[in-house]
């Protein structure tokens, strides 16, 4: 597979981060809650309430 196909134009195996902004912790936790909801579960139920923060850690 070519370097460009891997998303790395430098070809050194390291991911490019130029122009990318790391999501905030709040945004990352919200994304995990969304995925839990899309999977058909309630992210606010006991047993899942702390999952978003665990995933982000």
PDB file of C-alpha atoms in Angstrom:
ATOM      1  CA  UNK A   1       0.000   0.000   0.000  1.00  0.00           C
ATOM      2  CA  UNK A   2       1.354   3.426  -0.878  1.00  0.00           C
ATOM      3  CA  UNK A   3       2.010   6.089   1.728  1.00  0.00           C
ATOM      4  CA  UNK A   4      -0.738   8.278   0.313  1.00  0.00           C
ATOM      5  CA  UNK A   5      -3.204   5.391   0.550  1.00  0.00           C
ATOM      6  CA  UNK A   6      -2.323   5.151   4.230  1.00  0.00           C
ATOM      7  CA  UNK A   7      -3.043   8.860   4.704  1.00  0.00           C
ATOM      8  CA  UNK A   8       0.615   9.751   5.173  1.00  0.00           C
ATOM      9  CA  UNK A   9       2.342  11.699   2.429  1.00  0.00           C
ATOM     10  CA  UNK A  10       5.690  11.675   4.267  1.00  0.00           C
ATOM     11  CA  UNK A  11       5.913   7.892   4.058  1.00  0.00           C
ATOM     12  CA  UNK A  12       7.462   7.595   7.515  1.00  0.00           C
ATOM     13  CA  UNK A  13       4.577   5.640   9.057  1.00  0.00           C
ATOM     14  CA  UNK A  14       3.555   8.498  11.335  1.00  0.00           C
ATOM     15  CA  UNK A  15       0.040   9.923  10.991  1.00  0.00           C
ATOM     16  CA  UNK A  16      -0.229  13.465   9.715  1.00  0.00           C
ATOM     17  CA  UNK A  17      -1.717  15.951  12.158  1.00  0.00           C
ATOM     18  CA  UNK A  18      -1.189  19.182  10.242  1.00  0.00           C
ATOM     19  CA  UNK A  19      -4.452  21.085  10.154  1.00  0.00           C
ATOM     20  CA  UNK A  20      -6.216  18.718  12.550  1.00  0.00           C
ATOM     21  CA  UNK A  21      -7.587  19.895  15.858  1.00  0.00           C
ATOM     22  CA  UNK A  22      -7.906  17.402  18.683  1.00  0.00           C
ATOM     23  CA  UNK A  23     -11.489  17.281  19.970  1.00  0.00           C
ATOM     24  CA  UNK A  24     -12.161  18.563  23.454  1.00  0.00           C
ATOM     25  CA  UNK A  25     -12.851  16.078  26.225  1.00  0.00           C
ATOM     26  CA  UNK A  26     -16.483  17.244  26.221  1.00  0.00           C
ATOM     27  CA  UNK A  27     -16.826  16.623  22.465  1.00  0.00           C
ATOM     28  CA  UNK A  28     -15.180  13.199  22.717  1.00  0.00           C
ATOM     29  CA  UNK A  29     -17.473  12.126  25.561  1.00  0.00           C
ATOM     30  CA  UNK A  30     -20.500  13.399  23.632  1.00  0.00           C
ATOM     31  CA  UNK A  31     -19.410  11.313  20.631  1.00  0.00           C
ATOM     32  CA  UNK A  32     -19.212   8.179  22.794  1.00  0.00           C
ATOM     33  CA  UNK A  33     -22.692   8.879  24.202  1.00  0.00           C
ATOM     34  CA  UNK A  34     -23.959   9.214  20.625  1.00  0.00           C
ATOM     35  CA  UNK A  35     -22.413   5.870  19.652  1.00  0.00           C
ATOM     36  CA  UNK A  36     -23.996   4.190  22.675  1.00  0.00           C
ATOM     37  CA  UNK A  37     -27.376   5.629  21.668  1.00  0.00           C
ATOM     38  CA  UNK A  38     -26.933   4.506  18.056  1.00  0.00           C
ATOM     39  CA  UNK A  39     -26.176   1.014  19.358  1.00  0.00           C
ATOM     40  CA  UNK A  40     -29.635   1.046  20.935  1.00  0.00           C
ATOM     41  CA  UNK A  41     -28.701   1.569  24.572  1.00  0.00           C
ATOM     42  CA  UNK A  42     -29.280   4.401  27.021  1.00  0.00           C
ATOM     43  CA  UNK A  43     -26.012   6.173  27.835  1.00  0.00           C
ATOM     44  CA  UNK A  44     -27.594   7.532  31.041  1.00  0.00           C
ATOM     45  CA  UNK A  45     -28.439   4.113  32.495  1.00  0.00           C
ATOM     46  CA  UNK A  46     -26.531   2.746  35.483  1.00  0.00           C
ATOM     47  CA  UNK A  47     -23.519   0.839  34.266  1.00  0.00           C
ATOM     48  CA  UNK A  48     -23.028   3.082  31.236  1.00  0.00           C
ATOM     49  CA  UNK A  49     -23.121   6.522  32.810  1.00  0.00           C
ATOM     50  CA  UNK A  50     -19.325   6.603  33.307  1.00  0.00           C
ATOM     51  CA  UNK A  51     -18.447   4.853  30.042  1.00  0.00           C
ATOM     52  CA  UNK A  52     -17.840   8.016  27.961  1.00  0.00           C
ATOM     53  CA  UNK A  53     -15.252   9.334  30.427  1.00  0.00           C
ATOM     54  CA  UNK A  54     -13.597   5.895  30.657  1.00  0.00           C
ATOM     55  CA  UNK A  55     -13.333   5.665  26.867  1.00  0.00           C
ATOM     56  CA  UNK A  56     -11.850   9.146  26.559  1.00  0.00           C
ATOM     57  CA  UNK A  57      -9.270   8.441  29.266  1.00  0.00           C
TER      58      UNK A  57
END
